[in-house]
Amino acid sequence: MSLGLVQNLAGLPVAAAELTALETSWMKAVWPVVAFAKESRLPLDIVVQPQPGPGAAPIAMAFVEGRCKLVFTLRGNPEAQATLDRLAPELQNPALELMAAHELAHCRRHLDGAWYGLPAGLSWQEPQGLAPELQADYREMKAVRREEGYADLVGLAWAQQHHAELYARLHTWLMTERSTDRVPGTHHDTVAWLRLASHDAGPADRSIFVAPEALWETGLNAEP
């Protein structure tokens, strides 16, 4: 594992000695996805949050000045270890790869100028009877949900192509994660798409970004 891509919030390189044991384990786990991004020439940087981040997602994606930032918030964040604790040991690294591939899907959508966009032929339908002051928030919530659905399918496509023997278990894990405390129709409610991918996430001989497109569109067509 080369740490040449790893930065702190100021964009300065981070030495291996500056990383905690938990950060190092997460980095090693997701490195196959990072290597894939480099081979695909995606403009990806890795950012390690140096300050405690309780309540934050352990791994997330930001898009800054045309570059994707894979952000790790693990210090002082109980969810970082809790994520591992919810996984059988043999699933930990593959699941973290899935999570990183999910974030890479967000990167790809930003780079393509497609963020919040819909495939050709689909259009947004405003809900009936929604108060005007809530419409913008509702539109954003639905757009985020669409992006999260696509990203979950990309994560599963990665799992299918790189950990086929574990696909069913990884799918079950992700379904459990998305179903816990689920509020139907909200930002991270991707259950409808996960159900479509119960057996596979699309053609295994296609790019992880392309393979799940048909399933994603099927889920979009079924949205209320």
Coordinates of N, CA and C in Angstrom, one line a residue:
M1 N 0.8 -1.2 0.0 CA 0.0 0.0 0.0 C 0.9 1.2 0.0
S2 N 0.7 2.1 -1.0 CA 1.4 3.3 -1.0 C 0.5 4.5 -0.5
L3 N 1.1 5.3 0.4 CA 0.3 6.4 1.0 C 0.5 7.7 0.2
G4 N 0.9 7.6 -1.0 CA 1.2 8.9 -1.8 C -0.1 9.7 -2.0
L5 N -1.3 9.1 -2.0 CA -2.5 9.8 -2.2 C -3.1 10.4 -0.9
V6 N -2.6 9.9 0.2 CA -3.3 10.3 1.5 C -2.9 11.7 1.9
Q7 N -3.9 12.5 2.2 CA -3.7 13.9 2.6 C -4.5 14.1 3.9
N8 N -4.2 15.2 4.6 CA -5.0 15.7 5.7 C -5.9 16.8 5.1
L9 N -6.7 17.4 6.0 CA -7.7 18.4 5.5 C -7.0 19.6 4.8
A10 N -5.8 19.9 5.1 CA -5.1 21.0 4.5 C -4.5 20.6 3.1
G11 N -4.6 19.3 2.7 CA -4.1 18.9 1.5 C -2.6 18.5 1.6
L12 N -2.1 18.4 2.8 CA -0.7 18.0 3.0 C -0.6 16.5 3.1
P13 N 0.5 15.9 2.6 CA 0.7 14.4 2.7 C 0.7 14.0 4.1
V14 N 0.2 12.8 4.3 CA 0.2 12.1 5.6 C 1.1 11.0 5.6
A15 N 2.0 10.9 6.6 CA 3.0 9.8 6.7 C 2.3 8.6 7.4
A16 N 2.8 7.4 7.1 CA 2.2 6.2 7.6 C 2.2 6.3 9.1
A17 N 3.2 6.9 9.7 CA 3.3 6.9 11.2 C 2.2 7.8 11.8
E18 N 1.6 8.7 11.0 CA 0.6 9.5 11.6 C -0.8 8.9 11.6
L19 N -0.9 7.7 11.0 CA -2.2 7.1 10.9 C -2.4 6.2 12.1
T20 N -3.6 6.1 12.6 CA -3.9 5.2 13.7 C -4.0 3.7 13.2
A21 N -4.0 2.8 14.1 CA -4.1 1.4 13.6 C -5.4 1.1 12.9
L22 N -6.5 1.8 13.4 CA -7.8 1.6 12.7 C -7.8 2.2 11.3
E23 N -7.2 3.4 11.2 CA -7.1 4.0 9.9 C -6.3 3.2 8.9
T24 N -5.2 2.6 9.4 CA -4.3 1.8 8.6 C -5.1 0.6 8.1
S25 N -5.9 0.0 9.0 CA -6.6 -1.2 8.6 C -7.7 -0.9 7.5
W26 N -8.4 0.2 7.7 CA -9.4 0.6 6.7 C -8.7 0.9 5.4
M27 N -7.5 1.6 5.4 CA -6.8 1.9 4.2 C -6.4 0.7 3.4
K28 N -5.9 -0.3 4.1 CA -5.4 -1.5 3.5 C -6.6 -2.2 2.9
A29 N -7.8 -2.2 3.6 CA -9.0 -2.9 3.1 C -9.5 -2.3 1.8
V30 N -9.5 -1.0 1.7 CA -10.1 -0.4 0.5 C -9.1 -0.2 -0.6
W31 N -7.8 -0.6 -0.4 CA -6.8 -0.2 -1.4 C -7.0 -0.8 -2.8
P32 N -7.6 -2.0 -2.9 CA -8.0 -2.5 -4.2 C -8.9 -1.6 -5.0
V33 N -9.8 -0.9 -4.3 CA -10.7 0.0 -5.0 C -9.9 1.3 -5.4
V34 N -9.0 1.7 -4.5 CA -8.2 2.9 -4.8 C -7.3 2.6 -6.0
A35 N -6.7 1.4 -6.0 CA -5.9 1.0 -7.2 C -6.7 1.0 -8.5
F36 N -7.9 0.5 -8.4 CA -8.8 0.5 -9.6 C -9.0 1.9 -10.0
A37 N -9.3 2.9 -9.1 CA -9.5 4.3 -9.5 C -8.3 4.9 -10.1
K38 N -7.1 4.5 -9.6 CA -5.9 5.0 -10.3 C -5.7 4.5 -11.7
E39 N -5.9 3.2 -11.8 CA -5.8 2.5 -13.1 C -6.8 3.1 -14.1
S40 N -8.0 3.5 -13.6 CA -9.0 4.1 -14.4 C -8.8 5.6 -14.6
R41 N -7.7 6.2 -14.1 CA -7.4 7.6 -14.2 C -8.4 8.5 -13.6
L42 N -9.1 8.1 -12.6 CA -10.0 9.0 -11.9 C -9.2 9.9 -11.0
P43 N -9.5 11.2 -11.0 CA -8.8 12.2 -10.1 C -9.2 12.0 -8.7
L44 N -8.6 11.1 -8.0 CA -9.0 10.7 -6.6 C -7.9 11.0 -5.6
D45 N -8.2 11.7 -4.6 CA -7.4 11.9 -3.4 C -8.0 11.3 -2.2
I46 N -7.2 10.9 -1.2 CA -7.7 10.3 0.0 C -7.4 11.3 1.1
V47 N -8.4 11.6 1.9 CA -8.3 12.6 3.0 C -8.6 11.9 4.3
V48 N -7.7 12.1 5.3 CA -7.9 11.6 6.6 C -8.3 12.8 7.5
Q49 N -9.4 12.7 8.1 CA -9.9 13.8 9.1 C -9.0 13.6 10.3
P50 N -8.3 14.6 10.7 CA -7.4 14.5 11.9 C -8.2 14.7 13.2
Q51 N -9.4 15.3 13.2 CA -10.1 15.6 14.4 C -11.2 14.6 14.7
P52 N -11.6 14.4 15.9 CA -12.7 13.4 16.2 C -14.0 13.8 15.4
G53 N -14.7 12.7 14.9 CA -15.9 12.9 14.1 C -17.0 12.1 14.5
P54 N -17.4 12.1 15.8 CA -18.6 11.3 16.2 C -19.8 11.6 15.4
G55 N -20.5 10.6 14.9 CA -21.7 10.8 14.2 C -21.5 11.0 12.7
A56 N -20.3 11.1 12.2 CA -20.0 11.2 10.8 C -20.0 9.8 10.2
A57 N -20.2 9.7 8.9 CA -20.0 8.5 8.1 C -18.5 8.2 8.2
P58 N -18.1 7.0 8.5 CA -16.6 6.7 8.5 C -15.9 6.9 7.2
I59 N -16.7 6.7 6.1 CA -16.1 7.0 4.7 C -17.1 7.7 3.9
A60 N -16.7 8.7 3.2 CA -17.6 9.5 2.4 C -16.8 10.1 1.2
M61 N -17.6 10.7 0.2 CA -17.0 11.3 -0.9 C -17.3 12.8 -1.0
A62 N -16.3 13.6 -1.3 CA -16.5 15.0 -1.6 C -15.9 15.3 -3.0
F63 N -16.4 16.3 -3.6 CA -16.0 16.7 -4.9 C -15.5 18.2 -4.9
V64 N -14.2 18.4 -5.1 CA -13.7 19.7 -4.9 C -12.8 20.1 -6.1
E65 N -13.2 21.1 -6.8 CA -12.4 21.7 -7.9 C -12.0 20.6 -8.9
G66 N -13.0 19.8 -9.2 CA -12.8 18.8 -10.3 C -12.1 17.5 -9.8
R67 N -11.8 17.4 -8.5 CA -11.2 16.2 -8.0 C -12.1 15.5 -6.9
C68 N -12.1 14.2 -6.9 CA -12.8 13.4 -5.9 C -12.0 13.2 -4.7
K69 N -12.6 13.4 -3.5 CA -11.9 13.3 -2.2 C -12.6 12.1 -1.4
L70 N -11.9 11.0 -1.3 CA -12.4 9.9 -0.5 C -12.0 10.3 1.0
V71 N -13.0 10.6 1.8 CA -12.7 11.1 3.1 C -13.0 10.1 4.2
F72 N -12.0 9.9 5.0 CA -12.1 8.9 6.1 C -12.2 9.7 7.4
T73 N -13.3 9.5 8.2 CA -13.5 10.1 9.5 C -13.6 9.0 10.5
L74 N -12.5 8.5 11.0 CA -12.4 7.4 11.9 C -12.1 7.7 13.3
R75 N -11.4 8.8 13.5 CA -10.9 9.1 14.9 C -12.0 9.6 15.7
G76 N -12.1 9.0 16.9 CA -13.2 9.4 17.8 C -14.6 9.2 17.2
N77 N -14.7 8.2 16.3 CA -16.0 7.9 15.7 C -16.3 6.5 16.0
P78 N -17.2 6.3 17.0 CA -17.6 4.9 17.3 C -18.1 4.0 16.2
E79 N -18.7 4.7 15.2 CA -19.3 3.9 14.1 C -18.2 3.2 13.3
A80 N -17.0 3.7 13.3 CA -15.9 3.1 12.5 C -15.6 1.7 13.0
Q81 N -15.5 1.5 14.3 CA -15.3 0.1 14.8 C -16.6 -0.6 14.8
A82 N -17.7 0.0 15.1 CA -19.0 -0.7 15.1 C -19.3 -1.3 13.7
T83 N -18.9 -0.6 12.7 CA -19.1 -1.2 11.3 C -18.4 -2.5 11.2
L84 N -17.1 -2.6 11.7 CA -16.4 -3.8 11.6 C -17.0 -4.9 12.5
D85 N -17.5 -4.5 13.7 CA -18.0 -5.4 14.6 C -19.3 -6.1 14.1
R86 N -20.0 -5.4 13.2 CA -21.2 -6.0 12.7 C -21.0 -7.0 11.5
L87 N -19.7 -7.2 11.2 CA -19.3 -8.1 10.1 C -18.5 -9.3 10.6
A88 N -18.8 -10.4 10.0 CA -17.9 -11.6 10.2 C -16.5 -11.3 9.7
P89 N -15.5 -11.8 10.4 CA -14.1 -11.4 10.0 C -13.8 -11.6 8.5
E90 N -14.3 -12.6 7.9 CA -14.0 -12.8 6.4 C -14.8 -11.9 5.5
L91 N -15.8 -11.2 6.1 CA -16.5 -10.2 5.3 C -16.0 -8.8 5.5
Q92 N -15.1 -8.5 6.4 CA -14.8 -7.1 6.8 C -14.1 -6.4 5.6
N93 N -13.0 -7.0 5.0 CA -12.4 -6.3 3.9 C -13.2 -6.2 2.7
P94 N -13.9 -7.3 2.3 CA -14.8 -7.1 1.1 C -15.9 -6.1 1.3
A95 N -16.5 -6.0 2.5 CA -17.5 -5.0 2.8 C -17.0 -3.6 2.7
L96 N -15.8 -3.4 3.2 CA -15.2 -2.1 3.1 C -14.8 -1.7 1.7
E97 N -14.4 -2.7 0.9 CA -14.3 -2.5 -0.5 C -15.6 -2.0 -1.2
L98 N -16.6 -2.7 -0.8 CA -18.0 -2.4 -1.3 C -18.3 -0.9 -1.0
M99 N -18.0 -0.6 0.3 CA -18.3 0.8 0.7 C -17.5 1.8 -0.1
A100 N -16.2 1.5 -0.4 CA -15.4 2.4 -1.1 C -15.9 2.5 -2.6
A101 N -16.3 1.4 -3.1 CA -16.8 1.4 -4.5 C -18.1 2.2 -4.6
H102 N -18.9 2.1 -3.6 CA -20.1 3.0 -3.5 C -19.7 4.4 -3.6
E103 N -18.7 4.8 -2.8 CA -18.3 6.2 -2.9 C -17.7 6.6 -4.3
L104 N -17.0 5.6 -4.9 CA -16.4 5.9 -6.2 C -17.5 6.1 -7.2
A105 N -18.7 5.5 -7.0 CA -19.8 5.8 -7.9 C -20.2 7.2 -7.8
H106 N -20.2 7.8 -6.6 CA -20.5 9.2 -6.5 C -19.5 10.1 -7.3
C107 N -18.2 9.7 -7.2 CA -17.1 10.3 -7.9 C -17.4 10.3 -9.4
R108 N -17.7 9.1 -9.9 CA -18.0 9.0 -11.4 C -19.1 9.8 -11.8
R109 N -20.2 9.9 -11.0 CA -21.4 10.7 -11.4 C -21.0 12.2 -11.4
H110 N -20.2 12.7 -10.5 CA -19.8 14.1 -10.5 C -18.9 14.3 -11.7
L111 N -18.0 13.5 -12.0 CA -17.1 13.7 -13.1 C -17.8 13.7 -14.4
D112 N -18.9 12.9 -14.5 CA -19.7 12.8 -15.7 C -20.7 14.0 -15.9
G113 N -20.7 14.8 -14.8 CA -21.7 15.9 -14.9 C -23.1 15.5 -14.7
A114 N -23.3 14.3 -14.1 CA -24.6 13.6 -14.1 C -25.2 13.7 -12.7
W115 N -24.6 14.3 -11.7 CA -25.0 14.3 -10.3 C -26.4 14.8 -10.2
Y116 N -27.3 14.1 -9.6 CA -28.7 14.4 -9.4 C -29.5 14.3 -10.7
G117 N -28.9 13.9 -11.8 CA -29.5 13.8 -13.1 C -30.3 12.5 -13.3
L118 N -31.2 12.5 -14.2 CA -31.9 11.3 -14.6 C -31.5 10.7 -15.9
P119 N -31.6 9.4 -16.1 CA -31.3 8.9 -17.5 C -32.3 9.4 -18.5
A120 N -31.8 9.4 -19.8 CA -32.7 9.9 -20.8 C -34.0 9.2 -20.9
G121 N -35.0 9.9 -21.1 CA -36.4 9.3 -21.1 C -37.1 9.3 -19.8
L122 N -36.4 9.6 -18.7 CA -37.1 9.7 -17.4 C -37.2 11.1 -17.0
S123 N -38.3 11.4 -16.3 CA -38.5 12.8 -15.8 C -39.0 12.8 -14.4
W124 N -38.8 13.9 -13.7 CA -39.2 14.1 -12.3 C -40.7 14.5 -12.3
Q125 N -41.5 13.8 -11.4 CA -42.9 14.2 -11.2 C -43.0 14.8 -9.9
E126 N -43.5 16.0 -9.8 CA -43.7 16.7 -8.5 C -44.9 16.0 -7.8
P127 N -44.7 15.7 -6.5 CA -45.8 15.1 -5.7 C -47.0 16.1 -5.6
Q128 N -48.2 15.5 -5.5 CA -49.4 16.3 -5.4 C -49.5 16.8 -3.9
G129 N -50.0 18.1 -3.8 CA -50.3 18.6 -2.4 C -49.2 18.9 -1.5
L130 N -47.9 19.0 -2.0 CA -46.8 19.3 -1.1 C -46.7 20.8 -1.0
A131 N -46.6 21.2 0.3 CA -46.5 22.7 0.5 C -45.3 23.3 -0.2
P132 N -45.4 24.5 -0.8 CA -44.3 25.1 -1.6 C -43.0 25.2 -0.8
E133 N -43.1 25.5 0.5 CA -41.8 25.6 1.2 C -41.1 24.3 1.4
L134 N -41.7 23.2 1.1 CA -41.1 21.9 1.3 C -40.6 21.3 0.0
Q135 N -41.0 21.9 -1.1 CA -40.8 21.2 -2.4 C -39.3 21.1 -2.7
A136 N -38.5 22.1 -2.4 CA -37.0 22.1 -2.7 C -36.4 21.0 -1.9
D137 N -36.7 20.9 -0.6 CA -36.1 19.9 0.2 C -36.5 18.5 -0.2
Y138 N -37.8 18.4 -0.6 CA -38.2 17.1 -1.1 C -37.5 16.6 -2.4
R139 N -37.4 17.6 -3.3 CA -36.6 17.3 -4.6 C -35.2 16.8 -4.3
E140 N -34.6 17.5 -3.3 CA -33.2 17.1 -3.0 C -33.1 15.8 -2.4
M141 N -34.1 15.5 -1.5 CA -34.1 14.2 -0.8 C -34.2 13.1 -1.8
K142 N -35.1 13.3 -2.8 CA -35.4 12.2 -3.8 C -34.1 12.1 -4.7
A143 N -33.5 13.2 -5.0 CA -32.3 13.1 -5.8 C -31.2 12.4 -5.1
V144 N -31.0 12.7 -3.8 CA -29.9 12.0 -3.0 C -30.3 10.5 -3.0
R145 N -31.5 10.2 -2.8 CA -31.9 8.7 -2.7 C -31.6 8.0 -4.1
R146 N -31.8 8.7 -5.2 CA -31.5 8.1 -6.5 C -30.0 7.8 -6.6
E147 N -29.2 8.8 -6.1 CA -27.7 8.6 -6.2 C -27.3 7.5 -5.3
E148 N -27.9 7.5 -4.1 CA -27.5 6.4 -3.2 C -27.9 5.0 -3.7
G149 N -29.0 4.9 -4.4 CA -29.4 3.7 -5.0 C -28.4 3.2 -6.0
Y150 N -28.0 4.2 -6.9 CA -27.1 3.8 -7.9 C -25.7 3.4 -7.3
A151 N -25.3 4.1 -6.3 CA -24.0 3.8 -5.6 C -24.0 2.5 -4.9
D152 N -25.1 2.1 -4.3 CA -25.2 0.8 -3.7 C -25.1 -0.3 -4.7
L153 N -25.7 -0.1 -5.9 CA -25.6 -1.1 -6.9 C -24.2 -1.2 -7.5
V154 N -23.5 -0.1 -7.6 CA -22.1 -0.1 -8.0 C -21.3 -0.9 -7.0
G155 N -21.5 -0.6 -5.7 CA -20.8 -1.3 -4.7 C -21.1 -2.8 -4.8
L156 N -22.3 -3.2 -5.1 CA -22.6 -4.6 -5.3 C -22.0 -5.2 -6.6
A157 N -21.9 -4.4 -7.6 CA -21.2 -4.8 -8.8 C -19.8 -5.1 -8.6
W158 N -19.1 -4.3 -7.7 CA -17.7 -4.5 -7.3 C -17.7 -5.9 -6.6
A159 N -18.6 -6.1 -5.7 CA -18.6 -7.3 -4.9 C -18.8 -8.5 -5.8
Q160 N -19.7 -8.4 -6.8 CA -19.9 -9.5 -7.7 C -18.7 -9.8 -8.5
Q161 N -18.0 -8.8 -8.9 CA -16.8 -9.0 -9.8 C -15.6 -9.4 -9.1
H162 N -15.5 -9.1 -7.8 CA -14.2 -9.3 -7.1 C -14.4 -10.3 -5.9
H163 N -15.6 -10.5 -5.5 CA -15.9 -11.5 -4.4 C -17.1 -12.2 -4.6
A164 N -17.2 -12.9 -5.8 CA -18.4 -13.5 -6.2 C -18.9 -14.6 -5.2
E165 N -18.0 -15.3 -4.6 CA -18.4 -16.3 -3.6 C -19.0 -15.7 -2.4
L166 N -18.8 -14.4 -2.1 CA -19.4 -13.8 -0.9 C -20.5 -12.9 -1.3
Y167 N -20.9 -12.9 -2.5 CA -21.9 -11.9 -3.0 C -23.2 -12.0 -2.1
A168 N -23.8 -13.2 -2.0 CA -25.0 -13.3 -1.3 C -24.9 -12.8 0.2
R169 N -23.8 -13.0 0.8 CA -23.6 -12.6 2.2 C -23.4 -11.1 2.3
L170 N -22.7 -10.5 1.3 CA -22.5 -9.1 1.3 C -23.8 -8.4 1.0
H171 N -24.6 -8.9 0.1 CA -25.9 -8.4 -0.2 C -26.8 -8.4 1.0
T172 N -26.8 -9.5 1.7 CA -27.6 -9.6 3.0 C -27.1 -8.5 4.0
W173 N -25.8 -8.4 4.1 CA -25.3 -7.4 5.1 C -25.8 -6.0 4.7
L174 N -25.6 -5.6 3.4 CA -26.0 -4.3 3.0 C -27.5 -4.1 3.1
M175 N -28.3 -5.1 2.8 CA -29.7 -5.0 3.0 C -30.1 -4.7 4.5
T176 N -29.4 -5.4 5.4 CA -29.6 -5.2 6.8 C -29.2 -3.8 7.2
E177 N -28.1 -3.3 6.7 CA -27.6 -1.9 7.0 C -28.7 -0.9 6.6
R178 N -29.2 -1.1 5.4 CA -30.2 -0.1 4.8 C -31.6 -0.3 5.5
S179 N -31.8 -1.4 6.0 CA -33.2 -1.7 6.6 C -33.3 -1.2 8.1
T180 N -32.1 -1.1 8.7 CA -32.1 -0.8 10.1 C -32.5 0.7 10.3
D181 N -33.5 1.0 11.1 CA -34.0 2.3 11.3 C -34.5 3.0 10.0
R182 N -34.9 2.2 9.0 CA -35.3 2.7 7.7 C -36.5 3.6 7.8
V183 N -36.5 4.7 7.1 CA -37.6 5.6 6.9 C -37.9 5.6 5.4
P184 N -39.0 4.9 5.0 CA -39.2 4.7 3.5 C -39.2 6.0 2.8
G185 N -38.5 6.0 1.6 CA -38.5 7.2 0.7 C -37.5 8.2 1.1
T186 N -36.7 8.1 2.2 CA -35.8 9.1 2.5 C -34.4 8.9 1.9
H187 N -33.5 9.7 2.2 CA -32.2 9.8 1.5 C -31.5 8.5 1.3
H188 N -31.4 7.7 2.4 CA -30.6 6.4 2.3 C -31.5 5.2 2.2
D189 N -32.7 5.4 1.8 CA -33.6 4.2 1.6 C -33.4 3.6 0.2
T190 N -32.5 2.7 0.1 CA -32.2 2.1 -1.2 C -32.7 0.7 -1.3
V191 N -33.6 0.3 -0.4 CA -34.1 -1.1 -0.3 C -34.7 -1.6 -1.6
A192 N -35.4 -0.7 -2.3 CA -36.0 -1.1 -3.6 C -35.0 -1.5 -4.6
W193 N -33.9 -0.9 -4.7 CA -32.8 -1.3 -5.6 C -32.1 -2.5 -5.1
L194 N -31.9 -2.6 -3.8 CA -31.2 -3.8 -3.3 C -32.0 -5.1 -3.6
R195 N -33.3 -5.0 -3.5 CA -34.2 -6.1 -3.8 C -34.0 -6.6 -5.2
L196 N -33.8 -5.6 -6.1 CA -33.6 -6.0 -7.5 C -32.3 -6.7 -7.7
A197 N -31.3 -6.5 -6.8 CA -30.0 -7.0 -7.0 C -29.7 -8.2 -6.1
S198 N -30.8 -8.9 -5.7 CA -30.6 -10.0 -4.7 C -29.8 -11.1 -5.3
H199 N -29.8 -11.3 -6.6 CA -29.0 -12.4 -7.2 C -27.7 -11.9 -7.9
D200 N -27.8 -10.7 -8.5 CA -26.6 -10.1 -9.1 C -26.9 -8.7 -9.3
A201 N -25.8 -7.9 -9.7 CA -25.9 -6.5 -9.8 C -25.7 -6.1 -11.3
G202 N -26.0 -7.0 -12.2 CA -25.9 -6.7 -13.6 C -24.8 -7.6 -14.3
P203 N -24.6 -7.4 -15.6 CA -23.6 -8.2 -16.3 C -22.2 -8.1 -15.7
A204 N -21.6 -9.2 -15.3 CA -20.3 -9.2 -14.7 C -19.2 -8.8 -15.6
D205 N -19.4 -8.8 -16.9 CA -18.3 -8.5 -17.8 C -18.3 -7.0 -18.2
R206 N -19.1 -6.2 -17.5 CA -19.1 -4.8 -17.8 C -18.5 -4.0 -16.7
S207 N -18.2 -2.7 -16.9 CA -17.6 -1.9 -15.9 C -18.6 -1.8 -14.7
I208 N -18.0 -1.7 -13.5 CA -18.9 -1.6 -12.4 C -19.8 -0.4 -12.4
F209 N -19.5 0.6 -13.2 CA -20.3 1.8 -13.3 C -21.4 1.6 -14.4
V210 N -21.3 0.7 -15.3 CA -22.2 0.4 -16.3 C -23.1 -0.8 -16.0
A211 N -22.6 -1.8 -15.4 CA -23.3 -3.0 -15.1 C -24.6 -2.9 -14.4
P212 N -24.8 -2.0 -13.4 CA -26.1 -1.9 -12.7 C -27.0 -0.9 -13.3
E213 N -26.7 -0.3 -14.5 CA -27.6 0.8 -15.0 C -29.0 0.3 -15.2
A214 N -29.2 -0.9 -15.7 CA -30.5 -1.4 -16.0 C -31.3 -1.6 -14.7
L215 N -30.7 -2.1 -13.7 CA -31.4 -2.3 -12.4 C -31.7 -0.9 -11.8
W216 N -30.8 0.0 -11.9 CA -31.1 1.4 -11.4 C -32.3 2.0 -12.1
E217 N -32.3 1.9 -13.4 CA -33.5 2.5 -14.1 C -34.7 1.8 -13.8
T218 N -34.7 0.5 -13.6 CA -35.9 -0.2 -13.2 C -36.4 0.3 -11.9
G219 N -35.5 0.5 -10.9 CA -35.9 1.1 -9.7 C -36.5 2.5 -9.8
L220 N -35.9 3.3 -10.7 CA -36.3 4.6 -10.9 C -37.7 4.6 -11.5
N221 N -38.0 3.7 -12.4 CA -39.3 3.7 -13.0 C -40.4 3.3 -12.0
A222 N -40.0 2.6 -10.9 CA -40.9 2.1 -9.9 C -41.1 3.1 -8.8
E223 N -40.3 4.2 -8.8 CA -40.4 5.2 -7.7 C -41.8 5.8 -7.7
P224 N -42.3 6.1 -6.5 CA -43.6 6.8 -6.4 C -43.5 8.2 -6.9

